Tab-separated table of C-alpha atoms in Angstrom:
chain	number	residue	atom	x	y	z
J	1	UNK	CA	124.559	118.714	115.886
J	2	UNK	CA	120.977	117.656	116.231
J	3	UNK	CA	118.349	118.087	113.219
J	4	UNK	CA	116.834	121.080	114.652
J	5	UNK	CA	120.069	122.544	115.348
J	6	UNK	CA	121.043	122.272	111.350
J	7	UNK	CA	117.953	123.042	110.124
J	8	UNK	CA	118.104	126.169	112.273
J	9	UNK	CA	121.574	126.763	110.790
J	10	UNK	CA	120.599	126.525	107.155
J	11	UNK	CA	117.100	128.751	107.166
J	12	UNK	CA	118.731	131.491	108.487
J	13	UNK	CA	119.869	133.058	105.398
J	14	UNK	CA	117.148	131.610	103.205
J	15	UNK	CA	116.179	134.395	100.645
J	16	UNK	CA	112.499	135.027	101.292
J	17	UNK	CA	110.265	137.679	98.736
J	18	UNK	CA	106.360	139.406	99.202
J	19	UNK	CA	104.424	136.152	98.919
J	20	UNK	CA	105.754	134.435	101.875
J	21	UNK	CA	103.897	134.741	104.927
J	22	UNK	CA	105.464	131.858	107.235
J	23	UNK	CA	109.045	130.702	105.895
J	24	UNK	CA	111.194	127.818	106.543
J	25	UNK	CA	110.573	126.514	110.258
J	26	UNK	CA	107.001	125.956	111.232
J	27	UNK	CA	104.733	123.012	109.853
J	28	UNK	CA	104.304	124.362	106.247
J	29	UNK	CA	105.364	127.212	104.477
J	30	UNK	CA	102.591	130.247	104.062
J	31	UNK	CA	102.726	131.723	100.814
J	32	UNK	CA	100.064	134.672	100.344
J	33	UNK	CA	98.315	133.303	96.495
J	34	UNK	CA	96.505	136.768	95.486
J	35	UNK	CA	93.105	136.026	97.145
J	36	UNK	CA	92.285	138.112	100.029
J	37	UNK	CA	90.542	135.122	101.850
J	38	UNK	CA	93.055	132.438	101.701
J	39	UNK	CA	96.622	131.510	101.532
J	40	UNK	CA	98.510	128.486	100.333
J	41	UNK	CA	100.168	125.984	102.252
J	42	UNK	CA	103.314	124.115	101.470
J	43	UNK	CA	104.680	121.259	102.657
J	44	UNK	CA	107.852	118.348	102.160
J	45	UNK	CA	108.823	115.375	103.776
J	46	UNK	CA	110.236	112.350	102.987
J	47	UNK	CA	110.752	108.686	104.070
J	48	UNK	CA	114.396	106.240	104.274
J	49	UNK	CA	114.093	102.782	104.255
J	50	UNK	CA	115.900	101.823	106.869
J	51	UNK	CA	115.165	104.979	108.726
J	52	UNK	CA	111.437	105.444	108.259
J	53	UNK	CA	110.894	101.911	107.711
J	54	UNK	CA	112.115	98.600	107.227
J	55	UNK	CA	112.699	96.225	103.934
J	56	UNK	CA	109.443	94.132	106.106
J	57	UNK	CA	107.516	97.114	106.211
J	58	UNK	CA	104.505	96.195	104.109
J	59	UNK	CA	104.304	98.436	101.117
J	60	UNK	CA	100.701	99.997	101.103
J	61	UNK	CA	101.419	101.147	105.281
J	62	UNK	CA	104.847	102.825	103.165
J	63	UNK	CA	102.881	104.767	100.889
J	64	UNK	CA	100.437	105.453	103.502
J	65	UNK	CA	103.222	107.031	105.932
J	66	UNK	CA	104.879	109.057	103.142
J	67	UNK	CA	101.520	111.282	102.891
J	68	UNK	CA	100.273	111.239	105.891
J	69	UNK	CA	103.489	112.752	107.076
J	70	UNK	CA	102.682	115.720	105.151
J	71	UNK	CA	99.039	115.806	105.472
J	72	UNK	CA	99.307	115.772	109.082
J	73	UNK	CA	101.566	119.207	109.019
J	74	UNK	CA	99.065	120.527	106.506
J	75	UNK	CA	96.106	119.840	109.163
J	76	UNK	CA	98.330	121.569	112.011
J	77	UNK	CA	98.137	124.179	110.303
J	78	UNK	CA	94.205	124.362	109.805
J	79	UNK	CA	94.105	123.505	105.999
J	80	UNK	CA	92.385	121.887	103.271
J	81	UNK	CA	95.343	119.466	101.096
J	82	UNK	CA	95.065	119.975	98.057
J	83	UNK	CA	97.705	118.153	95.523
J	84	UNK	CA	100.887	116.713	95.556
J	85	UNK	CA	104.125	115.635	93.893
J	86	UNK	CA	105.975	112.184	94.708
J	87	UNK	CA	109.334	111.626	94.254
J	88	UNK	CA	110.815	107.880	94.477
J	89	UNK	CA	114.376	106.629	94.628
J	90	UNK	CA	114.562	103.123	93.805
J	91	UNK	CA	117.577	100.754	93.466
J	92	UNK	CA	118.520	99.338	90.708
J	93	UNK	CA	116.922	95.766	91.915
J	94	UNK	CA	113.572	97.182	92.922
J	95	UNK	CA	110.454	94.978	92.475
J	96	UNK	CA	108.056	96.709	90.606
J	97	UNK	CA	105.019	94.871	91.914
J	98	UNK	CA	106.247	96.160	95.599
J	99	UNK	CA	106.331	99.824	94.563
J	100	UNK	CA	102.982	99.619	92.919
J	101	UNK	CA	101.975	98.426	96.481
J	102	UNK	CA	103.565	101.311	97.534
J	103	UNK	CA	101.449	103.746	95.389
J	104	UNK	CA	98.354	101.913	96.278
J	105	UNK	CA	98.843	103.146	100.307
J	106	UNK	CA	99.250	106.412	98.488
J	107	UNK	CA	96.431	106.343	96.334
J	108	UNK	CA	94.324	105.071	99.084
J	109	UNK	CA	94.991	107.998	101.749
J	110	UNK	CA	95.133	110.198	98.907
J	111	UNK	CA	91.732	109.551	97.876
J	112	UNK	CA	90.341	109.865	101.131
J	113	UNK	CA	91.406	113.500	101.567
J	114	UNK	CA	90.860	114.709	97.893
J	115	UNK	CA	94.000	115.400	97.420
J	116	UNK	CA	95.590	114.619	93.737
J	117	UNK	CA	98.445	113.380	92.882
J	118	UNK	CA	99.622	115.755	89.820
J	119	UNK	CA	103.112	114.347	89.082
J	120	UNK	CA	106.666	113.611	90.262
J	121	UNK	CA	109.692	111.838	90.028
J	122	UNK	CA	111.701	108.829	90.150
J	123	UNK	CA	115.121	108.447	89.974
J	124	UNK	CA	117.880	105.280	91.303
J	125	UNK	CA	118.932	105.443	94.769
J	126	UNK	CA	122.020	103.481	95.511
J	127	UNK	CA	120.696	100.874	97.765
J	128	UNK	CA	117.221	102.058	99.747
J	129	UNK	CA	114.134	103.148	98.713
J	130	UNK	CA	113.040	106.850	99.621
J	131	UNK	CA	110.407	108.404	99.079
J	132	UNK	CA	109.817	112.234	98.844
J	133	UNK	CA	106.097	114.216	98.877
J	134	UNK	CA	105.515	117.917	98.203
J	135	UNK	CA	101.989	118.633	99.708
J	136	UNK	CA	100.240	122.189	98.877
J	137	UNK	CA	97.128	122.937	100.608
J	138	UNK	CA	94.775	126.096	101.407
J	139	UNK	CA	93.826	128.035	104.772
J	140	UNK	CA	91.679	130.469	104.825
């Protein structure tokens, strides 16, 4: 079974209520927010060392990707980012100077779209980094 093929499987019984416009499926989910003149856009996706990237993989270009993964869906969809939430597995072993590199390529792309980062999470992964961003943006 492919990825498309699974996701297709699991979002076909999603529960779904008033506010959603565009579900599970396309680039971003399309909630209506109670304004008349815009809706809001949201978004996941996530990175795997060793999937994503490589241990070699400078940090900052890690960051970078984890965002712009997200902020390029949010664009498909003709829409302004807006904030986000980053979640980070780490392994017991991590280097914290790396991951601040890390959040630096973050920051940086971050900045340059005005989009802030309002919070997160970080938890122990098992043996690879990951790296998780929720994206919400508007369209009007």
């Amino acid at each position: 079974m492919n990825e498309f093929e699974l996701i297709s499987r699991l979002t076909r019984s999603l529960p779904t209520n008033e506010s959603v416009a565009v579900g599970a499926g396309d680039d971003c989910a399309v909630l209506e927010c109670g304004a008349e003149d815009r809706q809001l856009l949201f978004k996941t996706d996530a990175v795997v060392e060793g999937i994503h990237f490589t241990p070699d993989t400078p940090p900052e270009k890690i960051g970078h990707k984890a965002l712009a993964r997200c902020l390029s869906d949010i664009a498909a969809m003709a829409g302004t980012p807006t904030a986000a939430l980053v979640t980070i597995g780490l392994p017991k072993d991590f280097d914290p100077a790396r991951i601040e590199k890390i959040y630096d390529g973050l920051n940086a792309l971050a900045r340059r779209y005005a989009v802030a980062i309002v919070g997160g999470e970080s938890t122990t992964s098992p043996e690879r980094i990951f790296i998780s961003i929720s994206l919400i943006g508007f369209v009007p």
